[in-house]
PDB file of C-alpha atoms and ligand atoms in Angstrom:
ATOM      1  CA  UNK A 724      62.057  60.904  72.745  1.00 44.00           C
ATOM      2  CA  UNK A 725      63.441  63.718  74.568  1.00 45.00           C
ATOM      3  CA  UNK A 726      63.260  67.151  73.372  1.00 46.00           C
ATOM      4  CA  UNK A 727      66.573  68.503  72.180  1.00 49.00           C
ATOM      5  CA  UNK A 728      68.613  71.976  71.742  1.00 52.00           C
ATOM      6  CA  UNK A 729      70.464  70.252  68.543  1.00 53.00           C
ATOM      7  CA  UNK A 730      68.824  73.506  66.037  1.00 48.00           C
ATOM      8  CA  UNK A 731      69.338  70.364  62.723  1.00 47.00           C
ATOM      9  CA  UNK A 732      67.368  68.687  64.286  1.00 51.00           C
ATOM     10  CA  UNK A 733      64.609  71.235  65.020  1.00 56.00           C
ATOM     11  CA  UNK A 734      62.152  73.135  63.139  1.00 60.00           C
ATOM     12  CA  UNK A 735      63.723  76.279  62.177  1.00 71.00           C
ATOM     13  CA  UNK A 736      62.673  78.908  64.701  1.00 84.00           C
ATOM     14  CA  UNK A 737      60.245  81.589  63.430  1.00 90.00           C
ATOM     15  CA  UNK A 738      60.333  84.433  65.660  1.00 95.00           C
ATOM     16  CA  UNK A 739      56.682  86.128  66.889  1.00 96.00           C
ATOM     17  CA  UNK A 740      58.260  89.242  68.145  1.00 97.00           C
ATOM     18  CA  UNK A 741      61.442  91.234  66.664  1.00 98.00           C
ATOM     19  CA  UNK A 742      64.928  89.845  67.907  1.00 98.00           C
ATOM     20  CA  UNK A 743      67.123  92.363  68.882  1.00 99.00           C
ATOM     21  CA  UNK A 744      71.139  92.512  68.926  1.00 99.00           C
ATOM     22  CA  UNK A 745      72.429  94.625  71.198  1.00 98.00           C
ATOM     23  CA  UNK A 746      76.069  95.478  72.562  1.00 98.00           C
ATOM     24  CA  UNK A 747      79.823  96.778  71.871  1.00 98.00           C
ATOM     25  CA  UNK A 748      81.154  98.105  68.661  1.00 97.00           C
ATOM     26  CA  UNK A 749      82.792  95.247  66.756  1.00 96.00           C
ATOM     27  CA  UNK A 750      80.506  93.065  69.077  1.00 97.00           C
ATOM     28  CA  UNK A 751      79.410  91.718  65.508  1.00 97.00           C
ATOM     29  CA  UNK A 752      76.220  92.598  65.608  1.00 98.00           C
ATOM     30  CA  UNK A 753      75.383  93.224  61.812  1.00 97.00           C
ATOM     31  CA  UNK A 754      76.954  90.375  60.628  1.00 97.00           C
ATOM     32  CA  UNK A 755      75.365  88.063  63.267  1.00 98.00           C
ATOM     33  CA  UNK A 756      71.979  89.663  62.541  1.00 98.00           C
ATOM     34  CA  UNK A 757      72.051  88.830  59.617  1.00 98.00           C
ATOM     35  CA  UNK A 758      72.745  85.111  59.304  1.00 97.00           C
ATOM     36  CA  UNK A 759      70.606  85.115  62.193  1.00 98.00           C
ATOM     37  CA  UNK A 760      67.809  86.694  60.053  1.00 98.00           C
ATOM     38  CA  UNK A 761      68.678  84.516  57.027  1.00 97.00           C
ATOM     39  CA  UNK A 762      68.675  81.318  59.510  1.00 96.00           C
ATOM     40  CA  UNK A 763      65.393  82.344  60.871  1.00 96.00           C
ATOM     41  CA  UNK A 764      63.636  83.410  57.349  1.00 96.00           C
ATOM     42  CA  UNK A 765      63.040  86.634  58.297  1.00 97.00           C
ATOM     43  CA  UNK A 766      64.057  90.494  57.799  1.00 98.00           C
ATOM     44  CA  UNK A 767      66.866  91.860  58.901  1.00 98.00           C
ATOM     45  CA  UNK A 768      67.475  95.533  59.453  1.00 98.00           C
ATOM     46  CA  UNK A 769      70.289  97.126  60.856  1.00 98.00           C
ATOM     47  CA  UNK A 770      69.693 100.569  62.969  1.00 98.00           C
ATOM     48  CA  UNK A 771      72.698 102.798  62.118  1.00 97.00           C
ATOM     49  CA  UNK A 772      71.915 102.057  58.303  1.00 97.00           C
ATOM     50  CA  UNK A 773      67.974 102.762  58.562  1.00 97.00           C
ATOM     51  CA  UNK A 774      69.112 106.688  60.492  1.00 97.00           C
ATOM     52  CA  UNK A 775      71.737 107.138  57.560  1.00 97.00           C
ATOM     53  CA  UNK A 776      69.218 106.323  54.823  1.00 97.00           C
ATOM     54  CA  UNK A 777      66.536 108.652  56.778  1.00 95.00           C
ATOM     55  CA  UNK A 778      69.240 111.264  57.030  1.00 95.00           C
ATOM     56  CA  UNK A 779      70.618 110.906  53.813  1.00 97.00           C
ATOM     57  CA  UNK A 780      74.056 111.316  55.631  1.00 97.00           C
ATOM     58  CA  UNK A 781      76.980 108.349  57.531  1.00 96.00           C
ATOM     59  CA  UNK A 782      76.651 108.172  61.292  1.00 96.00           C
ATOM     60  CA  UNK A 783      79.900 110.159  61.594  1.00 95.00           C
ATOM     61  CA  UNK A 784      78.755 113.295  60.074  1.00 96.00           C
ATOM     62  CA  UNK A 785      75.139 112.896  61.717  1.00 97.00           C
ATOM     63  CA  UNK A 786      77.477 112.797  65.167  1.00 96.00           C
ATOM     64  CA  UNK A 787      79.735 115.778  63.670  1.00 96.00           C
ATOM     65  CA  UNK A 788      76.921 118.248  61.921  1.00 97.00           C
ATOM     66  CA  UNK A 789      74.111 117.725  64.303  1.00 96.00           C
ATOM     67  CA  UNK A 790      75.719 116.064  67.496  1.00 97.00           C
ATOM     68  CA  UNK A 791      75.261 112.841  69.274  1.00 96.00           C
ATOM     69  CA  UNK A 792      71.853 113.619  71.292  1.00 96.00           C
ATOM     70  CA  UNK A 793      70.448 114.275  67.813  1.00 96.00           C
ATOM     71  CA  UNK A 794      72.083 110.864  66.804  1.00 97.00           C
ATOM     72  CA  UNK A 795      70.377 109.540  69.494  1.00 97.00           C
ATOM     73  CA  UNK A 796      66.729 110.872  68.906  1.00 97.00           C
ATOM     74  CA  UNK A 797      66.752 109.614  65.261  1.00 96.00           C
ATOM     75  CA  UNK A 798      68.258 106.315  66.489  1.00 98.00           C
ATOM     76  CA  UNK A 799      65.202 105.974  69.236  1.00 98.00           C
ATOM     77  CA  UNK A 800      62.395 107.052  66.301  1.00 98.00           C
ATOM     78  CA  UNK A 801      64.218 104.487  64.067  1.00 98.00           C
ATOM     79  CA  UNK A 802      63.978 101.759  66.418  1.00 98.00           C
ATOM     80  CA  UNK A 803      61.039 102.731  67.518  1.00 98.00           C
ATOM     81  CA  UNK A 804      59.412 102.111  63.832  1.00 98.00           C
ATOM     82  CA  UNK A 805      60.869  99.239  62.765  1.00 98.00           C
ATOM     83  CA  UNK A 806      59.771  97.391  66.606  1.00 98.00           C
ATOM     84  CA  UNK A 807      56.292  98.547  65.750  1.00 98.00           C
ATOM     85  CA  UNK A 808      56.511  96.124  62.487  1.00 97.00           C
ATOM     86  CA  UNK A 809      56.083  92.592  61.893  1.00 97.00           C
ATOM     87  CA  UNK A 810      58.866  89.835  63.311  1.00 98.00           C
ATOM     88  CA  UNK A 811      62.533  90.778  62.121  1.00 98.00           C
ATOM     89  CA  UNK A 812      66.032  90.840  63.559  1.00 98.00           C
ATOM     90  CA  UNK A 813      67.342  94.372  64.191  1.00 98.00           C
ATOM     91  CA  UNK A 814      71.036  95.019  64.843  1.00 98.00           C
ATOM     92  CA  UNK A 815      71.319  97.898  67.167  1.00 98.00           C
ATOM     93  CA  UNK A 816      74.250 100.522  67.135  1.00 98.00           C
ATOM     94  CA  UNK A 817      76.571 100.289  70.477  1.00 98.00           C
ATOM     95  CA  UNK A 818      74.901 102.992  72.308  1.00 98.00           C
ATOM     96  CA  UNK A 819      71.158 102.527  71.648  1.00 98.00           C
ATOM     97  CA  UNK A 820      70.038 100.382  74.406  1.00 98.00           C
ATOM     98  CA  UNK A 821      72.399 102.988  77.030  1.00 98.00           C
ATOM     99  CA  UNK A 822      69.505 105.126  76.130  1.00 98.00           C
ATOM    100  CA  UNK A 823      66.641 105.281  78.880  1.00 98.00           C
ATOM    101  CA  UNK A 824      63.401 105.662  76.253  1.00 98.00           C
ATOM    102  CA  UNK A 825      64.867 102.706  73.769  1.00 98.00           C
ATOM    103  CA  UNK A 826      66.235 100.303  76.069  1.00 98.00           C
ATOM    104  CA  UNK A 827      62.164 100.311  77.283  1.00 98.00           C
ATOM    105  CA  UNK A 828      60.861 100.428  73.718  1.00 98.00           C
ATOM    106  CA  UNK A 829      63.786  97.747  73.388  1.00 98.00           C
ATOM    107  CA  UNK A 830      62.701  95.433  75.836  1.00 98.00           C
ATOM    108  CA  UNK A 831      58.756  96.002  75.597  1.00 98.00           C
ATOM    109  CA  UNK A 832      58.430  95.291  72.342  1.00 98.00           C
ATOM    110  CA  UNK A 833      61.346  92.441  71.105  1.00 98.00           C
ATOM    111  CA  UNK A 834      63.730  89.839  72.371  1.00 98.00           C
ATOM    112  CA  UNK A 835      67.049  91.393  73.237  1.00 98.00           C
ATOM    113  CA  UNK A 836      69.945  89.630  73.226  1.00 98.00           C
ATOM    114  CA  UNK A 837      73.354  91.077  74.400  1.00 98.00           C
ATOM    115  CA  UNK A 838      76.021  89.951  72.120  1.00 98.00           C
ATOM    116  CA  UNK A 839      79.267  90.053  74.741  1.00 98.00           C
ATOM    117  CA  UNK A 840      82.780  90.318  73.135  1.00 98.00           C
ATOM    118  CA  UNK A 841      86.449  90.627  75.015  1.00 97.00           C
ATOM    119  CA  UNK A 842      88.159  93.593  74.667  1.00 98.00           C
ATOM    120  CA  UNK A 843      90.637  92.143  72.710  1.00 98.00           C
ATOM    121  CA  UNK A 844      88.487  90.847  70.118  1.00 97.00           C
ATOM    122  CA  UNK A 845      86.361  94.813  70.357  1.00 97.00           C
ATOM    123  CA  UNK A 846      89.561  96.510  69.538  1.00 97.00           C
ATOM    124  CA  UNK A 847      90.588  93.748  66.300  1.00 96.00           C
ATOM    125  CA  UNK A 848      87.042  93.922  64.986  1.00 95.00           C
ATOM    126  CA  UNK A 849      86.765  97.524  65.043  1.00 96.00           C
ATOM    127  CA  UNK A 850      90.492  98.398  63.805  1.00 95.00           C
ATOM    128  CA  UNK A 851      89.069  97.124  60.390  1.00 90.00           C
ATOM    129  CA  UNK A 852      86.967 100.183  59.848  1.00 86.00           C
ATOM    130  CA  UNK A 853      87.418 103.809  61.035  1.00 83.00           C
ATOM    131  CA  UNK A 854      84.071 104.966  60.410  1.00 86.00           C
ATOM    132  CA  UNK A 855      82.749 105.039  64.192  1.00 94.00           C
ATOM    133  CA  UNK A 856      82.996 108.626  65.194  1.00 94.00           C
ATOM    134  CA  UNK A 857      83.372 107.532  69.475  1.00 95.00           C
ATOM    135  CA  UNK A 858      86.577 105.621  68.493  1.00 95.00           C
ATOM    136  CA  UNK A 859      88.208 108.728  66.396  1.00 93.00           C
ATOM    137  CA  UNK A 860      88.110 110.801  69.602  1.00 91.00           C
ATOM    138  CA  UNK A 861      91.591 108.778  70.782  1.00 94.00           C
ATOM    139  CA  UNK A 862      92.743 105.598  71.880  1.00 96.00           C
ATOM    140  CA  UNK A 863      90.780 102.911  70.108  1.00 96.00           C
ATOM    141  CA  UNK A 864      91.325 100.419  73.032  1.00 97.00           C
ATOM    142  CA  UNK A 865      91.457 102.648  76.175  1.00 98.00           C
ATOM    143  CA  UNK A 866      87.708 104.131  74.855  1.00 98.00           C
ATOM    144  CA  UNK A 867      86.822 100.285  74.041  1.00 98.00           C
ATOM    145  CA  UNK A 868      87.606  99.636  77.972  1.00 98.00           C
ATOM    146  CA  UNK A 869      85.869 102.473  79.327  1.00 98.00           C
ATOM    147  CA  UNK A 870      82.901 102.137  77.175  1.00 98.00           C
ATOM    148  CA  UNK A 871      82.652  97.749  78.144  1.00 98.00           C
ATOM    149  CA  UNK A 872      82.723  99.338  81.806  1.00 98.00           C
ATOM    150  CA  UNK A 873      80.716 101.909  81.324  1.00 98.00           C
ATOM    151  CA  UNK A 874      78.217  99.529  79.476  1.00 98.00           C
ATOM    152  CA  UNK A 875      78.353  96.448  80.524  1.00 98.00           C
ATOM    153  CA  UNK A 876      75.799  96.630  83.705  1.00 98.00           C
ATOM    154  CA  UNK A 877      73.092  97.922  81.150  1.00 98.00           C
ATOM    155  CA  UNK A 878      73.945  95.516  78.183  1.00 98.00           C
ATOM    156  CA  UNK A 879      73.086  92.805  80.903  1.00 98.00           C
ATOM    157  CA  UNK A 880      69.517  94.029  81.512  1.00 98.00           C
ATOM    158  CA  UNK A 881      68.796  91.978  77.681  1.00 98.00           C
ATOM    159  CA  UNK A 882      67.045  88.794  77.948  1.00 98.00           C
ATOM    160  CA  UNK A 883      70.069  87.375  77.136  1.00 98.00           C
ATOM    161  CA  UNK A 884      73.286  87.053  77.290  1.00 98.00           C
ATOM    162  CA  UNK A 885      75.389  85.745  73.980  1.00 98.00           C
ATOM    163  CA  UNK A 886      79.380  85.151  73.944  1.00 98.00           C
ATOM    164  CA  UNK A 887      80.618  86.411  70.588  1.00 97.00           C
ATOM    165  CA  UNK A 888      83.788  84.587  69.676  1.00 93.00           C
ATOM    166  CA  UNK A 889      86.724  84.845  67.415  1.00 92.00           C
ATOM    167  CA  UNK A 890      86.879  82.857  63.959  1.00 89.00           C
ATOM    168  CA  UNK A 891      83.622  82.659  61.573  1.00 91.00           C
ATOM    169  CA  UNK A 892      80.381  84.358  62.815  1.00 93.00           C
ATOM    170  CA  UNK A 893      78.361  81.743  61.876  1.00 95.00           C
ATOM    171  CA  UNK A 894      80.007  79.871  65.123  1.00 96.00           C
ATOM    172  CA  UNK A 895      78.282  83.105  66.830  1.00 97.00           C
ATOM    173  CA  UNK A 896      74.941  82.422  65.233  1.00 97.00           C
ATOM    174  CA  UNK A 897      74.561  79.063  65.965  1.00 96.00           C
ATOM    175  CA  UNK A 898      75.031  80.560  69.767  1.00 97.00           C
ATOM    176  CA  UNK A 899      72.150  82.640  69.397  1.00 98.00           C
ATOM    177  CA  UNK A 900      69.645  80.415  68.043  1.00 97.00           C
ATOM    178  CA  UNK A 901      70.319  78.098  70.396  1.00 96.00           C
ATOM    179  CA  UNK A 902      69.771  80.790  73.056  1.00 98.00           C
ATOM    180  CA  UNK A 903      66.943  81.584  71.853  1.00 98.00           C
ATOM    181  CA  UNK A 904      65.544  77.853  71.328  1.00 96.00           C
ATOM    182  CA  UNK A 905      66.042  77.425  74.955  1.00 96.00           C
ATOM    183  CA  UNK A 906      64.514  80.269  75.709  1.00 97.00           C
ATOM    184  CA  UNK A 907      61.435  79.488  73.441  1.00 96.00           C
ATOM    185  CA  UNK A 908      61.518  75.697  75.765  1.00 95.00           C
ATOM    186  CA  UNK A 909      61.663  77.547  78.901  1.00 96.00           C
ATOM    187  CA  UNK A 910      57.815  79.233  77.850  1.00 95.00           C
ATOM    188  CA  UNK A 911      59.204  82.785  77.129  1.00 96.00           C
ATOM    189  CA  UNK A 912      57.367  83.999  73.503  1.00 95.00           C
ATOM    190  CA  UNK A 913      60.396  84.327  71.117  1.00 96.00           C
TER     191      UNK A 913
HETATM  192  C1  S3P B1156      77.954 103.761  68.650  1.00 70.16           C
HETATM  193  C2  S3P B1156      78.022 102.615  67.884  1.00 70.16           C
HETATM  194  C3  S3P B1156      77.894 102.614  66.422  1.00 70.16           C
HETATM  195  C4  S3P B1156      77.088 103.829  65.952  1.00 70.16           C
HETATM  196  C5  S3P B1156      77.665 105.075  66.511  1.00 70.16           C
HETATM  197  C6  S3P B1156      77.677 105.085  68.042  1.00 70.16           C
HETATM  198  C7  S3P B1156      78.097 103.666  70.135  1.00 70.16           C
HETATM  199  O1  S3P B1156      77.244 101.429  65.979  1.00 70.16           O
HETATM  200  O2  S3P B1156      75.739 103.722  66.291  1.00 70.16           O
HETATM  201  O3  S3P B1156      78.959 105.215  66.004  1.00 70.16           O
HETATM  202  O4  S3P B1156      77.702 104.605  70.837  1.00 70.16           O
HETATM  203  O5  S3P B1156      78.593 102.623  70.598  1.00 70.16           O
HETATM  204  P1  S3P B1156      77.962  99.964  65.951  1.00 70.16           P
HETATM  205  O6  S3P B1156      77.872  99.389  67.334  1.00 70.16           O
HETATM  206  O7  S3P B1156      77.114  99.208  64.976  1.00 70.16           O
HETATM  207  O8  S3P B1156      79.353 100.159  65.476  1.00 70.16           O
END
């Protein structure tokens, strides 16, 4: 019988190298990452939460005490560690793969997927928390827009490319893992 894409009716797929979730704030990354993790029977860590347990402090006063390149260092030696360990899914703050050293550690060492959201859905997602220090600097939306701009060319450099869309985020997940299925039935190690 021909091979299928239906995930039932598949073996669940075990990941040999970390997957990693990259794009926009309110992209759903974390949430995602973890069914995804859960679906796939494997760990699931989430970046901003691993540099605010090593820092003992939130993101926002990591960005307000010590600035965002700091941010950005610990976020790189974060990543950095957790790639270095055995299979996983890793949910990636917004700006981590914008960075030049990470987005190679990134793509070296995992399967990145690029979890792509509409502005409109960014700015209703991330209205439900006020806790990201970029979107306190003004206009949730207009910094949403520039940011997607701004990002969007280097979000598409990840292996692939995965619509996140409105209603449950399991819909989302069931996105990925196909992605990635098809991936693993194209020959690419997953
Ligand atoms: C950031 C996104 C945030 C967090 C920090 C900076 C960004 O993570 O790392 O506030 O530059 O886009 P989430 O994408 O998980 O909100």
């Amino acid at each position: 019988m021909a091979s299928t894409l239906n995930p039932l009716r598949r073996p669940a797929l075990r990941p040999e190298r970390p997957v990693v979730l990259v794009g926009l704030m309110g992209a759903g990354k974390t949430t995602v990452g973890r069914r995804l993790a859960q679906r796939m029977k494997v760990p699931f860590f989430d970046a901003d939460q691993e540099i605010e347990k090593a820092a003992n402090m939130g993101v926002a006063d990591i960005f307000e005490i010590y600035g965002e390149a700091e941010f950005r260092e610990g976020e790189r030696k974060v990543i950095e560690r957790l790639l270095s360990g055995p299979p996983h899914v890793l949910a990636t703050g917004g700006g981590a793969f914008m960075n030049e050293q990470t987005r190679a550690l990134v793509k070296a060492g995992s399967t990145s997927i690029w979890l792509r959201a509409s502005l409109d859905l960014l700015v209703k997602r991330t209205a439900m928390r006020d806790t990201r220090p970029l979107l306190r600097r003004g206009d949730p939306r207009e910094i949403l827009a520039r940011l997607l701009k701004e990002r969007e060319p280097v979000y598409a450099q990840a292996d692939l490319t995965v619509d996140s869309v409105e209603g449950p985020h399991t819909r989302t997940t069931e996105r990925v893992v196909q992605a990635l299925a098809a991936r693993a039935e194209e020959g690419h190690v997953v």
